[in-house]
């Protein structure tokens, strides 16, 4: 089965919170120096889901990422995990697109690639986390969609998807092709093996511009954006933490117990 | 744009009643509608939805749209999308609110894709810009490190999904007047391409995480599955639930259903005890709504202390058992 | 008259002699050839460079028995006994050639027998026989009565002890019967003469004595031949293999890992091998190592993992791999000659990783090098373990979760410390300091390479800051990379993630070259070892110094003056990668001795016998397996025994490991862990 995975390169979410700085005017985050961007965690798990399907059913995994030319790194990462092919979608017209614009660009690239049985996206990006590109993409492509998958299997030309809900899970059956968004419950992504690292090292990642995928400028018009970020701020938390002391750790714990018993 | 008017809440029904999130959405929706001087409506879906019409009105809706169909008794992504989209095309709401729940997380983006609106997910605050009369949605971004305000200037409806327990529930007033309007429109079964094969409820030990008054969470610092038992015992002594950070779930010490944070559950208990977790924003954003946060960590510079009300700096292996023992002792008195 | 010249059952003795020899030698060769072919199953590796040096190494190790004498400690004197046995037995071996081979088989007895040369030689052999017998008794007592943990009381060992003893006894008996039969009354060789006197005194007829001599002679010959047949079939193969192994021992750094050649990248898909999953994935030298092993167990009793109750024992790993080779090898050879391409089927039932060596064993190794340091026969244990890790990580994707988290961080973040865990960013430590931070287009001769731990972990950053102040005080002109520094790659390499290491090495080398860097100062011995010994394989030849070498130098040149009194009793812990890996033992001690009123106490395990802190080989991040105790806790007991108030480390991992152990034991008040450079700063005259 052939899978297309959409991935995004994001600011490393594991940077220490104290190092998180923004430019409120530009409504952008200022990435700290010396911190390489990473593949968005959920997208990495989407790649993992694709690789697990490939392990069982063979087929081809194609990865696309819209972003800067550096996004080739995350494509290479996906290839090192087991993907076969990848493309970076980079064009000045693609910068700062909203979810609809992003989904539109991805849909054009996916149509160009064609021949897919499954499209995978992360449930949301680890940076702006709009949480809707996958669903909009499915609407554009006219595909059935299952969100928040924690396991995907292919059985008799159909997809069996386990979806997380708050008090358990549901098992859904979807036709092929469908679009599935993947949640972190799918499990830890694999560490790229030797073969994967080799493949990634050798692979050239082509860059597709707007004209390569036939993206209409009218669809990328920022004046027509569906949503706009009008403000960005780092919330100030004025919590004063009272450190409970004690001669020994046991005493401190007892003092805390007294405090707690009054709170509840 | 003036063609779109009013606030529409997409309601959820649990165990034959309006879900708590729906009552919170009605409260928020009412406020927005009042500010705009427009009406508040709610869409209820399910074969017995009609019976809740009056309740919707009592909680502040001017119109209750009722779509009664057995196909809607359980959440089905495509069926719900069809009905809600159909209604939107007729009722043309300016603002549409959903819960950031299992249903809303799936339905809102899909509906938005179909309607071409402007959606903000997981909102913590909603307001109307007095000048432009546009909906301003505030939502966490970058794993909770920052907050962004989102506005839809041209797209309609302006949509938002709202995080549980972030907005005060509407007050019930049974004397309120309103209209219950049945929604015509059939669901096209051939369009329901995704079938629900089964739904499995996972019984959680003890108290359910989302409902718990007290949550005790552990992180990567716990170090082993064996030591995880200390977290469970403390939770038990407090009659609370156990939570975990993503690394702790990744290590397999806790089930992923207990994961709290950006990619897990959002909780707002009275008391949240964070043990041996450093306080990554993506975790903290899942429990910031807690009334009191207590942190126990070896590292005095750990980020968790910046959001905690009380803390102990030390080795949790020494502190937690002593704390559990003392709490048990206090309880027995 | 040599017994060979006689006829037996009308067959000439010579015929019997040479037929027996031919049979025994045939059996010897047959085994030898099999072992050779099995060894050739291994992958290629060039160990034929610098032949002269190699011959010298071999002679120096073997003839004066430096190989075992170097392992002699007050508690373990077995090396002395081995040396005595070796020298004595060598004399016997030569005697077999002369007195049995030349005199008997080649009929030269008239030139050799009954000459003063024989008397002298036999007299010496008598002394040797006594010594050998004594060591045999000692060896038997140790193996079967004292039973130290490093020795297994095997039947093989017993057979050999009895065989060697019979050789001694038969030699003396032979001389005794010969003298008695010929009525020689001499006092030399003493044992033989004494026995002859005794035999003559018993009144046994001359004919019987002559017959007795003949039978003793032939029995002696038979035992010698069976010895030759038995040796390559037992662990005493080491007698031959260790000699060869000394020739092939690594000439460069003591513990060297072979890179996976880039040609592996070009191999058709699916055929590339990463590390070792099958016995033939090792190189021939690795397989030779198995032959060389005498199961002496010195590695077993010096391995920190073994001593703290983990399942890993280097001796067992080598022994089990050898058994595996002998079990599966013949089948592999048969397959090879069948010429069925690609069907190098594994021996049924046993997988090398799992059945022969377990994953627990593989991940317990700290790569401290204690096993290799103490091994008398030059076995390279560590690279085998790393080869097994390479296969687990790169081919099977199987590893402890903590290892995976570390490696993911290496891959995505360029360092092994998880983001939030450290609360710092790479370049943070440079803030508010006047430093030359290299930017594009800059040039610098000397780079201070900080290392991940020194830049990211709070405790170690303190040492890094001390280091910059000491360097400045010493007038060293240096630059740093700031936030552009990444990991040297060591944790990835030791954890078996070879390609990640290679990429990091290549990237760093390129970076160094772009700034025209000539010299690199490191604080971390792991960075030091990696850049110094491993980067050259990737085209990075830089002068690399550890700060202890540099500071010792600055002190002796008078550029650093340590004048403040420290008033402290301290002990120095040798980091494995500085000590054993690089033989830097004296510089740190010289620095400490230069500090006024700092009294240096040595731990019992120090210098080349130093005991690991538990943090090497990636185990700083990979969770330590449950055992009887933790390695760092065992080491802190060594420190406590010296009664000092400060334990000095010269490695960021050691420092953390000690702080952790001190914390665990709750003795923060009485014992502090300090980095050597922090003490230097404290003792430094403040300018």
XYZ file of N, CA and C in Angstrom, chain B residues 135-269:
405
model
N -15.021 37.961 16.393
C -14.700 37.059 17.498
C -13.178 36.984 17.662
N -12.706 37.175 18.883
C -11.283 37.057 19.175
C -11.098 35.825 20.059
N -10.399 34.835 19.529
C -10.215 33.594 20.286
C -8.785 33.532 20.800
N -8.649 33.216 22.067
C -7.307 33.085 22.639
C -7.009 31.603 22.841
N -5.865 31.188 22.314
C -5.534 29.763 22.421
C -4.036 29.580 22.670
N -3.693 28.492 23.362
C -2.267 28.249 23.603
C -1.573 27.782 22.328
N -0.371 28.258 22.126
C 0.446 27.788 20.999
C 1.822 27.428 21.524
N 2.606 26.773 20.715
C 3.945 26.336 21.095
C 3.906 25.577 22.419
N 3.030 24.624 22.454
C 2.952 23.756 23.617
C 2.618 24.482 24.902
N 1.962 25.619 24.794
C 1.579 26.357 25.983
C 2.607 27.406 26.378
N 3.714 27.480 25.663
C 4.713 28.496 25.951
C 4.181 29.902 25.666
N 3.257 29.981 24.716
C 2.716 31.298 24.360
C 1.223 31.176 24.124
N 0.568 32.319 24.061
C -0.847 32.345 23.704
C -1.023 33.252 22.501
N -1.900 32.825 21.617
C -2.152 33.635 20.425
C -3.626 34.008 20.387
N -3.901 35.171 19.813
C -5.297 35.516 19.554
C -5.536 35.349 18.061
N -6.674 34.734 17.768
C -6.984 34.383 16.392
C -8.281 35.093 15.993
N -8.243 35.636 14.793
C -9.424 36.350 14.294
C -9.699 35.901 12.861
N -10.976 35.765 12.530
C -11.346 35.483 11.135
C -11.989 36.728 10.569
N -11.255 37.396 9.694
C -11.776 38.671 9.194
C -12.873 38.465 8.163
N -12.668 37.497 7.279
C -13.641 37.350 6.196
C -14.401 36.031 6.227
N -13.758 35.003 6.729
C -14.386 33.685 6.637
C -15.520 33.546 7.652
N -16.546 32.884 7.239
C -17.682 32.626 8.121
C -18.105 31.181 7.987
N -18.554 30.566 9.042
C -18.650 31.127 10.395
C -17.279 31.233 11.073
N -17.238 32.096 12.087
C -16.048 32.166 12.928
C -16.203 31.040 13.945
N -15.295 30.117 13.930
C -15.482 28.933 14.763
C -14.439 28.844 15.865
N -14.857 28.252 16.966
C -13.906 28.007 18.052
C -14.297 26.735 18.788
N -13.295 25.961 19.177
C -13.560 24.890 20.134
C -12.975 25.337 21.460
N -13.739 25.078 22.526
C -13.409 25.638 23.825
C -12.979 24.520 24.768
N -11.911 24.776 25.492
C -11.390 23.780 26.430
C -12.352 23.633 27.614
N -12.471 22.406 28.043
C -13.343 22.057 29.169
C -12.945 22.844 30.418
N -13.958 23.276 31.148
C -13.775 23.927 32.453
C -12.994 25.239 32.373
N -12.955 25.875 31.221
C -12.282 27.176 31.180
C -13.297 28.316 31.244
N -14.573 27.999 31.006
C -15.575 29.069 31.021
C -16.710 28.681 31.957
N -17.245 29.666 32.653
C -18.291 29.341 33.633
C -19.537 28.800 32.933
N -20.154 27.767 33.505
C -21.360 27.205 32.890
C -22.520 28.207 32.937
N -23.431 28.082 31.963
C -24.620 28.946 31.962
C -25.494 28.604 33.153
N -26.206 29.605 33.642
C -27.122 29.326 34.753
C -28.467 28.911 34.211
N -29.056 28.000 34.887
C -30.319 27.456 34.401
C -31.466 28.378 34.816
N -32.290 28.655 33.863
C -33.472 29.468 34.169
C -34.639 28.870 33.376
N -35.489 28.117 34.095
C -36.551 27.377 33.403
C -37.668 28.274 32.886
N -37.622 29.563 33.276
C -38.693 30.448 32.790
C -38.370 31.077 31.444
N -37.142 30.804 30.959
C -36.755 31.410 29.688
C -37.606 30.900 28.535
N -37.751 31.731 27.541
C -38.552 31.360 26.369
C -37.640 31.127 25.184
N -38.079 30.257 24.316
C -37.295 30.013 23.109
C -38.051 29.055 22.208
N -37.468 28.795 21.056
C -38.138 27.938 20.083
C -37.325 26.670 19.855
N -38.048 25.552 19.795
C -37.391 24.303 19.403
C -37.730 24.072 17.937
N -36.720 23.989 17.105
C -36.940 23.867 15.660
C -36.366 22.543 15.164
N -37.175 21.683 14.665
C -36.641 20.424 14.130
C -35.844 20.707 12.865
N -34.731 20.009 12.751
C -33.928 20.173 11.553
C -34.340 19.113 10.556
N -34.800 19.573 9.413
C -35.139 18.639 8.349
C -33.834 18.212 7.701
N -33.894 17.294 6.933
C -32.665 16.931 6.220
C -32.280 15.520 6.569
N -32.070 14.794 5.512
C -31.741 13.390 5.731
C -30.242 13.207 5.625
N -29.815 12.225 6.323
C -28.403 11.860 6.215
C -28.277 10.876 5.066
N -27.301 11.126 4.243
C -27.077 10.233 3.111
C -26.204 9.074 3.590
N -26.816 7.907 3.807
C -26.036 6.803 4.396
C -24.874 6.386 3.493
N -25.014 6.610 2.191
C -23.926 6.181 1.298
C -22.682 7.035 1.504
N -22.872 8.224 2.107
C -21.713 9.085 2.357
C -20.973 8.682 3.631
N -21.611 7.816 4.419
C -20.968 7.409 5.675
C -19.954 6.305 5.381
N -18.797 6.726 4.942
C -17.821 5.746 4.460
C -17.041 5.112 5.594
N -16.977 5.824 6.695
C -16.232 5.276 7.832
C -17.218 4.653 8.800
N -17.019 3.354 9.073
C -17.954 2.656 9.971
C -17.317 2.485 11.343
N -18.166 2.670 12.352
C -17.687 2.400 13.702
C -17.852 0.909 13.952
N -16.770 0.227 14.145
C -16.840 -1.222 14.362
C -17.154 -1.517 15.810
N -16.463 -0.866 16.703
C -16.755 -1.073 18.125
C -16.278 0.114 18.942
N -16.883 0.224 20.105
C -16.447 1.246 21.055
C -16.108 0.537 22.354
N -14.923 0.759 22.813
C -14.495 0.072 24.037
C -14.286 1.119 25.128
N -14.963 0.891 26.237
C -14.737 1.768 27.385
C -13.649 1.160 28.218
N -12.676 1.968 28.545
C -11.625 1.440 29.408
C -11.910 1.878 30.824
N -12.070 0.874 31.678
C -12.324 1.192 33.083
C -11.024 1.707 33.689
N -11.102 2.864 34.301
C -9.903 3.344 34.990
C -10.009 2.918 36.451
N -8.845 2.593 37.013
C -8.847 2.255 38.434
C -9.182 3.526 39.201
N -9.989 3.381 40.188
C -10.287 4.521 41.057
C -11.045 5.622 40.335
N -10.641 6.854 40.640
C -11.380 8.001 40.130
C -10.957 8.296 38.693
N -11.910 8.751 37.900
C -11.599 9.129 36.520
C -10.802 10.416 36.521
N -9.787 10.414 35.690
C -8.854 11.538 35.679
C -9.561 12.884 35.481
N -10.475 12.930 34.515
C -11.110 14.215 34.189
C -12.012 14.714 35.319
N -12.545 13.784 36.110
C -13.487 14.180 37.156
C -12.810 14.362 38.504
N -11.557 13.971 38.610
C -10.922 13.906 39.928
C -10.724 15.290 40.529
N -10.913 15.366 41.831
C -10.664 16.601 42.570
C -9.170 16.745 42.853
N -8.524 15.594 42.935
C -7.090 15.589 43.199
C -6.414 14.739 42.131
N -5.341 15.257 41.568
C -4.575 14.476 40.598
C -3.118 14.458 41.055
N -2.544 13.270 41.099
C -1.117 13.132 41.411
C -0.419 12.641 40.151
N 0.554 13.433 39.677
C 1.229 13.102 38.424
C 2.702 12.852 38.641
N 3.242 11.939 37.883
C 4.678 11.677 37.934
C 5.307 11.872 36.575
N 6.594 12.147 36.581
C 7.314 12.362 35.327
C 8.504 11.443 35.173
N 9.362 11.806 34.238
C 10.531 10.998 33.894
C 11.418 10.726 35.114
N 11.402 11.673 36.056
C 12.260 11.541 37.231
C 11.910 10.383 38.140
N 10.751 9.788 37.969
C 10.358 8.662 38.828
C 11.344 7.505 38.629
N 11.777 7.327 37.420
C 12.884 6.409 37.189
C 12.564 4.954 36.939
N 11.495 4.431 37.514
C 11.211 3.014 37.262
C 9.745 2.701 37.515
N 9.305 1.616 36.916
C 7.918 1.193 37.062
C 7.613 0.869 38.522
N 8.637 0.337 39.195
C 8.452 -0.038 40.593
C 8.152 1.194 41.446
N 8.936 2.251 41.238
C 8.744 3.472 42.021
C 7.432 4.176 41.685
N 6.881 3.839 40.504
C 5.627 4.462 40.107
C 4.540 4.143 41.129
N 4.704 3.026 41.821
C 3.746 2.631 42.864
C 3.548 3.721 43.913
N 4.597 4.501 44.197
C 4.496 5.575 45.188
C 3.487 6.631 44.750
N 3.439 6.886 43.450
C 2.499 7.869 42.909
C 1.078 7.357 43.119
N 0.896 6.081 42.804
C -0.437 5.486 42.946
C -0.898 5.533 44.402
N 0.021 5.228 45.318
C -0.359 5.199 46.730
C -0.739 6.567 47.240
N -0.007 7.579 46.793
C -0.329 8.939 47.214
C -1.707 9.333 46.671
N -1.962 8.982 45.425
C -3.264 9.302 44.833
C -4.377 8.606 45.602
N -4.136 7.362 45.957
C -5.123 6.582 46.684
C -5.415 7.218 48.040
N -4.353 7.641 48.728
C -4.522 8.247 50.051
C -5.343 9.524 49.962
N -5.275 10.206 48.827
C -6.000 11.467 48.654
C -7.338 11.254 47.952
N -7.646 10.033 47.632
C -8.875 9.746 46.890
C -8.844 10.382 45.507
N -7.669 10.496 44.946
C -7.539 11.169 43.661
C -7.148 10.229 42.539
N -6.849 10.824 41.398
C -6.491 10.032 40.223
C -5.005 10.195 39.940
N -4.469 9.253 39.174
C -3.063 9.296 38.784
C -2.947 9.878 37.379
N -2.001 10.761 37.197
C -1.708 11.297 35.867
C -0.239 11.086 35.550
N 0.141 11.418 34.338
C 1.534 11.186 33.951
C 1.949 12.154 32.864
N 3.260 12.363 32.744
C 3.772 13.157 31.633
C 3.998 12.232 30.442
N 4.251 12.837 29.298
C 4.479 12.031 28.105
C 5.677 11.088 28.271
N 6.835 11.597 28.771
C 7.958 10.658 28.937
C 7.604 9.472 29.842
N 6.824 9.735 30.915
C 6.472 8.640 31.820
C 5.599 7.612 31.103
N 4.714 8.092 30.224
C 3.890 7.163 29.441
C 4.764 6.430 28.423
N 5.685 7.178 27.823
C 6.583 6.553 26.846
C 7.387 5.435 27.491
N 7.764 5.632 28.749
C 8.532 4.606 29.451
C 7.655 3.410 29.821
N 6.351 3.613 29.700
C 5.453 2.500 29.990
C 5.061 2.380 31.449
N 5.400 3.383 32.266
C 5.032 3.300 33.679
C 3.537 3.543 33.855
N 2.982 4.387 33.011
C 1.562 4.684 33.105
C 0.934 4.485 31.730
N -0.347 4.154 31.741
C -1.057 3.977 30.476
C -1.201 5.331 29.786
N -1.181 5.319 28.460
C -1.276 6.593 27.735
C -2.567 7.325 28.033
N -3.592 6.603 28.504
C -4.848 7.281 28.802
C -4.692 8.204 30.013
N -3.572 8.110 30.713
C -3.358 8.977 31.879
C -2.462 10.173 31.541
N -2.093 10.290 30.279
C -1.189 11.364 29.888
C -1.876 12.723 29.964
N -1.224 13.629 30.667
C -1.762 14.981 30.823
C -0.876 15.938 30.036
N -1.518 16.839 29.314
C -0.739 17.836 28.590
C -1.274 18.075 27.201
N -0.459 18.741 26.426
C -0.875 19.172 25.100
C -1.419 18.025 24.261
N -0.752 16.877 24.323
C -1.204 15.783 23.483
C -2.012 14.767 24.278
N -2.274 15.074 25.528
C -3.043 14.140 26.332
C -4.290 14.810 26.873
N -4.560 14.569 28.132
C -5.775 15.132 28.705
C -5.510 16.468 29.372
N -6.580 17.238 29.456
C -6.508 18.513 30.152
C -7.330 18.371 31.421
N -6.733 18.639 32.553
C -7.444 18.483 33.815
C -7.434 19.792 34.586
N -8.452 19.998 35.376
C -8.469 21.176 36.246
C -8.988 20.780 37.629
N -8.238 19.975 38.351
C -8.691 19.562 39.674
C -8.479 20.673 40.701
